[in-house]
Amino acid sequence: MNGDIKTFTISIYTENNIGLLNRISAIFQRRHINIESLTTSQSEIDGVNRFVIVVNITEEQAIKIVRQIEKQVETIRAYYHTEDETIFTESCMFKIKSDLLFNEPQIQNIIKESYARIVTVNREFFVLEKSGRRNEIESLRRDLNVFGIMQFVRSGRIAVTKDEMKVTEMLQAFNNQ
């Protein structure tokens, strides 16, 4: 194990309880670790939520954090994985003035080349949606910024592991208790 700082995706399977997010974020705060992105959602098991947290830390720190998170009563299980061990994506939306869509042919090229999708168009604005890696989203944002962006929002990372995890069986056993 070395002390190199890497990007880790920490996955936490939990019961859906009030206050848990505060306690989990406090674990990172106490260690002065910045959370790059945080997403919560339902997991593949009914009644079990999943946090996906992205941090830039050493593996030693990742081990300690996962251990600390697992001490939380509502935490069922926590894991950490490197970028090479996960398949991940982010999503974003851009709100842009509609007249640009019709008067700036370059905008249409940018949309096509970035594989972004037009979600809605009205007289005042149109909304683009794009999923992909952070660098793809940032590149599209730079390209569109030239024309003016009314609103921009990006989600946190969502991720699954490349290798089969026996988490489903473990969670089902938890659920049947």
PDB file of C-alpha atoms in Angstrom:
ATOM      1  CA  MET A   1       0.000   0.000   0.000  1.00  0.00           C
ATOM      2  CA  ASN A   2       1.447   3.350  -0.957  1.00  0.00           C
ATOM      3  CA  GLY A   3       0.713   6.899   0.083  1.00  0.00           C
ATOM      4  CA  ASP A   4      -0.219   8.155  -3.388  1.00  0.00           C
ATOM      5  CA  ILE A   5      -3.334  10.275  -3.613  1.00  0.00           C
ATOM      6  CA  LYS A   6      -5.860   8.719  -5.984  1.00  0.00           C
ATOM      7  CA  THR A   7      -9.496   9.212  -6.838  1.00  0.00           C
ATOM      8  CA  PHE A   8     -11.628   6.725  -4.915  1.00  0.00           C
ATOM      9  CA  THR A   9     -15.318   5.990  -5.229  1.00  0.00           C
ATOM     10  CA  ILE A  10     -16.751   5.078  -1.834  1.00  0.00           C
ATOM     11  CA  SER A  11     -20.052   3.178  -1.923  1.00  0.00           C
ATOM     12  CA  ILE A  12     -22.110   2.987   1.230  1.00  0.00           C
ATOM     13  CA  TYR A  13     -25.208   0.827   1.616  1.00  0.00           C
ATOM     14  CA  THR A  14     -27.470   2.107   4.371  1.00  0.00           C
ATOM     15  CA  GLU A  15     -30.880   2.139   5.915  1.00  0.00           C
ATOM     16  CA  ASN A  16     -32.758   5.304   4.965  1.00  0.00           C
ATOM     17  CA  ASN A  17     -32.495   7.290   8.206  1.00  0.00           C
ATOM     18  CA  ILE A  18     -32.646  10.996   8.989  1.00  0.00           C
ATOM     19  CA  GLY A  19     -29.308  12.540   9.980  1.00  0.00           C
ATOM     20  CA  LEU A  20     -27.108   9.856   8.447  1.00  0.00           C
ATOM     21  CA  LEU A  21     -25.828  12.180   5.702  1.00  0.00           C
ATOM     22  CA  ASN A  22     -24.638  14.649   8.353  1.00  0.00           C
ATOM     23  CA  ARG A  23     -22.809  11.947  10.286  1.00  0.00           C
ATOM     24  CA  ILE A  24     -21.151  10.555   7.151  1.00  0.00           C
ATOM     25  CA  SER A  25     -20.045  13.984   5.917  1.00  0.00           C
ATOM     26  CA  ALA A  26     -18.678  14.730   9.418  1.00  0.00           C
ATOM     27  CA  ILE A  27     -16.336  11.733   9.082  1.00  0.00           C
ATOM     28  CA  PHE A  28     -14.759  13.381   6.025  1.00  0.00           C
ATOM     29  CA  GLN A  29     -14.815  16.832   7.612  1.00  0.00           C
ATOM     30  CA  ARG A  30     -12.946  15.669  10.738  1.00  0.00           C
ATOM     31  CA  ARG A  31     -10.177  14.332   8.483  1.00  0.00           C
ATOM     32  CA  HIS A  32     -10.129  17.531   6.375  1.00  0.00           C
ATOM     33  CA  ILE A  33     -11.079  15.564   3.246  1.00  0.00           C
ATOM     34  CA  ASN A  34     -13.011  17.388   0.562  1.00  0.00           C
ATOM     35  CA  ILE A  35     -15.878  15.468  -1.032  1.00  0.00           C
ATOM     36  CA  GLU A  36     -15.648  15.934  -4.808  1.00  0.00           C
ATOM     37  CA  SER A  37     -19.148  14.568  -5.437  1.00  0.00           C
ATOM     38  CA  LEU A  38     -21.891  12.855  -3.476  1.00  0.00           C
ATOM     39  CA  THR A  39     -24.938  11.079  -4.825  1.00  0.00           C
ATOM     40  CA  THR A  40     -27.576   9.165  -2.908  1.00  0.00           C
ATOM     41  CA  SER A  41     -30.252   6.917  -4.331  1.00  0.00           C
ATOM     42  CA  GLN A  42     -32.156   3.752  -3.749  1.00  0.00           C
ATOM     43  CA  SER A  43     -30.022   0.627  -4.285  1.00  0.00           C
ATOM     44  CA  GLU A  44     -30.990  -2.596  -6.024  1.00  0.00           C
ATOM     45  CA  ILE A  45     -32.625  -3.755  -2.775  1.00  0.00           C
ATOM     46  CA  ASP A  46     -35.900  -2.266  -1.511  1.00  0.00           C
ATOM     47  CA  GLY A  47     -35.414  -0.205   1.642  1.00  0.00           C
ATOM     48  CA  VAL A  48     -31.631   0.082   1.178  1.00  0.00           C
ATOM     49  CA  ASN A  49     -30.076   3.345   0.005  1.00  0.00           C
ATOM     50  CA  ARG A  50     -26.696   3.814  -1.582  1.00  0.00           C
ATOM     51  CA  PHE A  51     -24.310   6.736  -1.229  1.00  0.00           C
ATOM     52  CA  VAL A  52     -21.653   7.198  -3.921  1.00  0.00           C
ATOM     53  CA  ILE A  53     -18.918   9.544  -2.694  1.00  0.00           C
ATOM     54  CA  VAL A  54     -15.888  10.618  -4.733  1.00  0.00           C
ATOM     55  CA  VAL A  55     -12.744  11.728  -2.895  1.00  0.00           C
ATOM     56  CA  ASN A  56      -9.052  12.242  -3.667  1.00  0.00           C
ATOM     57  CA  ILE A  57      -7.155  10.515  -0.866  1.00  0.00           C
ATOM     58  CA  THR A  58      -4.598   7.797  -0.149  1.00  0.00           C
ATOM     59  CA  GLU A  59      -5.650   4.164   0.056  1.00  0.00           C
ATOM     60  CA  GLU A  60      -4.767   4.166   3.755  1.00  0.00           C
ATOM     61  CA  GLN A  61      -7.228   7.042   4.295  1.00  0.00           C
ATOM     62  CA  ALA A  62      -9.874   5.194   2.246  1.00  0.00           C
ATOM     63  CA  ILE A  63      -9.535   2.108   4.457  1.00  0.00           C
ATOM     64  CA  LYS A  64      -9.877   4.172   7.644  1.00  0.00           C
ATOM     65  CA  ILE A  65     -12.879   6.103   6.341  1.00  0.00           C
ATOM     66  CA  VAL A  66     -14.711   2.947   5.241  1.00  0.00           C
ATOM     67  CA  ARG A  67     -14.095   1.403   8.690  1.00  0.00           C
ATOM     68  CA  GLN A  68     -15.397   4.552  10.399  1.00  0.00           C
ATOM     69  CA  ILE A  69     -18.487   4.697   8.155  1.00  0.00           C
ATOM     70  CA  GLU A  70     -19.276   1.037   8.871  1.00  0.00           C
ATOM     71  CA  LYS A  71     -19.415   1.882  12.600  1.00  0.00           C
ATOM     72  CA  GLN A  72     -22.531   3.995  11.941  1.00  0.00           C
ATOM     73  CA  VAL A  73     -25.543   2.008  13.150  1.00  0.00           C
ATOM     74  CA  GLU A  74     -27.512   2.448   9.916  1.00  0.00           C
ATOM     75  CA  THR A  75     -24.615   1.498   7.637  1.00  0.00           C
ATOM     76  CA  ILE A  76     -25.009  -1.998   6.266  1.00  0.00           C
ATOM     77  CA  ARG A  77     -21.766  -2.097   4.292  1.00  0.00           C
ATOM     78  CA  ALA A  78     -19.189   0.302   2.805  1.00  0.00           C
ATOM     79  CA  TYR A  79     -16.616  -0.223   0.042  1.00  0.00           C
ATOM     80  CA  TYR A  80     -13.961   1.799  -1.732  1.00  0.00           C
ATOM     81  CA  HIS A  81     -12.819   1.362  -5.325  1.00  0.00           C
ATOM     82  CA  THR A  82     -10.325   3.011  -7.663  1.00  0.00           C
ATOM     83  CA  GLU A  83     -11.375   4.543 -10.980  1.00  0.00           C
ATOM     84  CA  ASP A  84     -10.015   1.443 -12.800  1.00  0.00           C
ATOM     85  CA  GLU A  85     -12.357  -0.786 -10.775  1.00  0.00           C
ATOM     86  CA  THR A  86     -15.544   1.131 -11.578  1.00  0.00           C
ATOM     87  CA  ILE A  87     -17.754   2.130 -14.471  1.00  0.00           C
ATOM     88  CA  PHE A  88     -18.987   5.642 -13.789  1.00  0.00           C
ATOM     89  CA  THR A  89     -20.740   8.609 -15.301  1.00  0.00           C
ATOM     90  CA  GLU A  90     -22.160  12.019 -14.438  1.00  0.00           C
ATOM     91  CA  SER A  91     -25.063  13.930 -15.895  1.00  0.00           C
ATOM     92  CA  CYS A  92     -25.654  17.609 -16.511  1.00  0.00           C
ATOM     93  CA  MET A  93     -28.174  20.074 -17.889  1.00  0.00           C
ATOM     94  CA  PHE A  94     -27.679  23.421 -19.643  1.00  0.00           C
ATOM     95  CA  LYS A  95     -30.344  26.088 -20.100  1.00  0.00           C
ATOM     96  CA  ILE A  96     -29.572  28.321 -23.091  1.00  0.00           C
ATOM     97  CA  LYS A  97     -31.458  31.092 -24.940  1.00  0.00           C
ATOM     98  CA  SER A  98     -33.596  29.606 -27.741  1.00  0.00           C
ATOM     99  CA  ASP A  99     -32.630  32.150 -30.397  1.00  0.00           C
ATOM    100  CA  LEU A 100     -29.070  30.750 -30.282  1.00  0.00           C
ATOM    101  CA  LEU A 101     -30.371  27.328 -31.329  1.00  0.00           C
ATOM    102  CA  PHE A 102     -31.878  28.814 -34.480  1.00  0.00           C
ATOM    103  CA  ASN A 103     -29.383  31.624 -35.229  1.00  0.00           C
ATOM    104  CA  GLU A 104     -26.045  30.006 -34.363  1.00  0.00           C
ATOM    105  CA  PRO A 105     -25.296  26.991 -36.586  1.00  0.00           C
ATOM    106  CA  GLN A 106     -22.195  26.301 -34.463  1.00  0.00           C
ATOM    107  CA  ILE A 107     -24.430  25.484 -31.458  1.00  0.00           C
ATOM    108  CA  GLN A 108     -26.101  22.689 -33.418  1.00  0.00           C
ATOM    109  CA  ASN A 109     -22.669  21.288 -34.326  1.00  0.00           C
ATOM    110  CA  ILE A 110     -21.545  21.429 -30.692  1.00  0.00           C
ATOM    111  CA  ILE A 111     -24.700  19.552 -29.611  1.00  0.00           C
ATOM    112  CA  LYS A 112     -24.235  16.885 -32.277  1.00  0.00           C
ATOM    113  CA  GLU A 113     -20.493  16.381 -31.675  1.00  0.00           C
ATOM    114  CA  SER A 114     -20.900  16.149 -27.896  1.00  0.00           C
ATOM    115  CA  TYR A 115     -23.791  13.666 -28.106  1.00  0.00           C
ATOM    116  CA  ALA A 116     -25.868  15.989 -25.926  1.00  0.00           C
ATOM    117  CA  ARG A 117     -29.648  15.684 -26.092  1.00  0.00           C
ATOM    118  CA  ILE A 118     -32.203  18.473 -26.325  1.00  0.00           C
ATOM    119  CA  VAL A 119     -34.717  17.879 -23.522  1.00  0.00           C
ATOM    120  CA  THR A 120     -37.079  20.789 -24.151  1.00  0.00           C
ATOM    121  CA  VAL A 121     -37.404  23.868 -26.349  1.00  0.00           C
ATOM    122  CA  ASN A 122     -39.683  26.879 -25.889  1.00  0.00           C
ATOM    123  CA  ARG A 123     -39.658  30.484 -27.053  1.00  0.00           C
ATOM    124  CA  GLU A 124     -37.275  31.689 -24.341  1.00  0.00           C
ATOM    125  CA  PHE A 125     -34.842  28.822 -23.828  1.00  0.00           C
ATOM    126  CA  PHE A 126     -33.864  25.262 -24.606  1.00  0.00           C
ATOM    127  CA  VAL A 127     -32.438  22.646 -22.238  1.00  0.00           C
ATOM    128  CA  LEU A 128     -29.625  20.259 -23.104  1.00  0.00           C
ATOM    129  CA  GLU A 129     -28.801  17.075 -21.219  1.00  0.00           C
ATOM    130  CA  LYS A 130     -25.439  15.334 -21.397  1.00  0.00           C
ATOM    131  CA  SER A 131     -24.136  12.238 -19.641  1.00  0.00           C
ATOM    132  CA  GLY A 132     -20.504  11.213 -19.567  1.00  0.00           C
ATOM    133  CA  ARG A 133     -17.183  11.692 -17.861  1.00  0.00           C
ATOM    134  CA  ARG A 134     -16.443  14.922 -16.007  1.00  0.00           C
ATOM    135  CA  ASN A 135     -13.936  16.048 -18.677  1.00  0.00           C
ATOM    136  CA  GLU A 136     -16.557  15.619 -21.466  1.00  0.00           C
ATOM    137  CA  ILE A 137     -19.063  17.687 -19.516  1.00  0.00           C
ATOM    138  CA  GLU A 138     -16.480  20.382 -18.764  1.00  0.00           C
ATOM    139  CA  SER A 139     -15.472  20.518 -22.438  1.00  0.00           C
ATOM    140  CA  LEU A 140     -19.109  21.015 -23.488  1.00  0.00           C
ATOM    141  CA  ARG A 141     -19.511  23.691 -20.812  1.00  0.00           C
ATOM    142  CA  ARG A 142     -16.492  25.583 -22.170  1.00  0.00           C
ATOM    143  CA  ASP A 143     -17.848  25.359 -25.742  1.00  0.00           C
ATOM    144  CA  LEU A 144     -21.312  26.597 -24.733  1.00  0.00           C
ATOM    145  CA  ASN A 145     -19.985  29.270 -22.368  1.00  0.00           C
ATOM    146  CA  VAL A 146     -18.887  31.301 -25.402  1.00  0.00           C
ATOM    147  CA  PHE A 147     -22.571  31.721 -26.354  1.00  0.00           C
ATOM    148  CA  GLY A 148     -23.849  32.231 -22.818  1.00  0.00           C
ATOM    149  CA  ILE A 149     -25.340  29.701 -20.415  1.00  0.00           C
ATOM    150  CA  MET A 150     -28.447  30.765 -18.471  1.00  0.00           C
ATOM    151  CA  GLN A 151     -28.218  27.853 -16.008  1.00  0.00           C
ATOM    152  CA  PHE A 152     -25.947  24.845 -15.523  1.00  0.00           C
ATOM    153  CA  VAL A 153     -26.193  21.909 -13.125  1.00  0.00           C
ATOM    154  CA  ARG A 154     -24.151  18.711 -12.859  1.00  0.00           C
ATOM    155  CA  SER A 155     -24.928  15.603 -10.873  1.00  0.00           C
ATOM    156  CA  GLY A 156     -22.539  13.704  -8.695  1.00  0.00           C
ATOM    157  CA  ARG A 157     -20.987  10.494  -9.936  1.00  0.00           C
ATOM    158  CA  ILE A 158     -22.994   7.332 -10.265  1.00  0.00           C
ATOM    159  CA  ALA A 159     -20.941   4.141 -10.421  1.00  0.00           C
ATOM    160  CA  VAL A 160     -21.033   0.370 -10.501  1.00  0.00           C
ATOM    161  CA  THR A 161     -18.080  -1.952  -9.991  1.00  0.00           C
ATOM    162  CA  LYS A 162     -16.480  -3.848 -12.861  1.00  0.00           C
ATOM    163  CA  ASP A 163     -16.188  -7.090 -10.919  1.00  0.00           C
ATOM    164  CA  GLU A 164     -19.180  -8.896  -9.538  1.00  0.00           C
ATOM    165  CA  MET A 165     -19.867  -7.895  -5.988  1.00  0.00           C
ATOM    166  CA  LYS A 166     -21.803 -10.227  -3.737  1.00  0.00           C
ATOM    167  CA  VAL A 167     -23.451  -7.189  -2.211  1.00  0.00           C
ATOM    168  CA  THR A 168     -26.913  -8.132  -3.481  1.00  0.00           C
ATOM    169  CA  GLU A 169     -26.919 -11.454  -1.609  1.00  0.00           C
ATOM    170  CA  MET A 170     -25.567  -9.724   1.493  1.00  0.00           C
ATOM    171  CA  LEU A 171     -28.223  -7.017   1.299  1.00  0.00           C
ATOM    172  CA  GLN A 172     -31.016  -9.514   0.735  1.00  0.00           C
ATOM    173  CA  ALA A 173     -29.864 -11.421   3.821  1.00  0.00           C
ATOM    174  CA  PHE A 174     -29.971  -8.133   5.730  1.00  0.00           C
ATOM    175  CA  ASN A 175     -33.460  -7.405   4.415  1.00  0.00           C
ATOM    176  CA  ASN A 176     -34.785 -10.819   5.450  1.00  0.00           C
ATOM    177  CA  GLN A 177     -33.757 -10.352   9.101  1.00  0.00           C
TER     178      GLN A 177
END
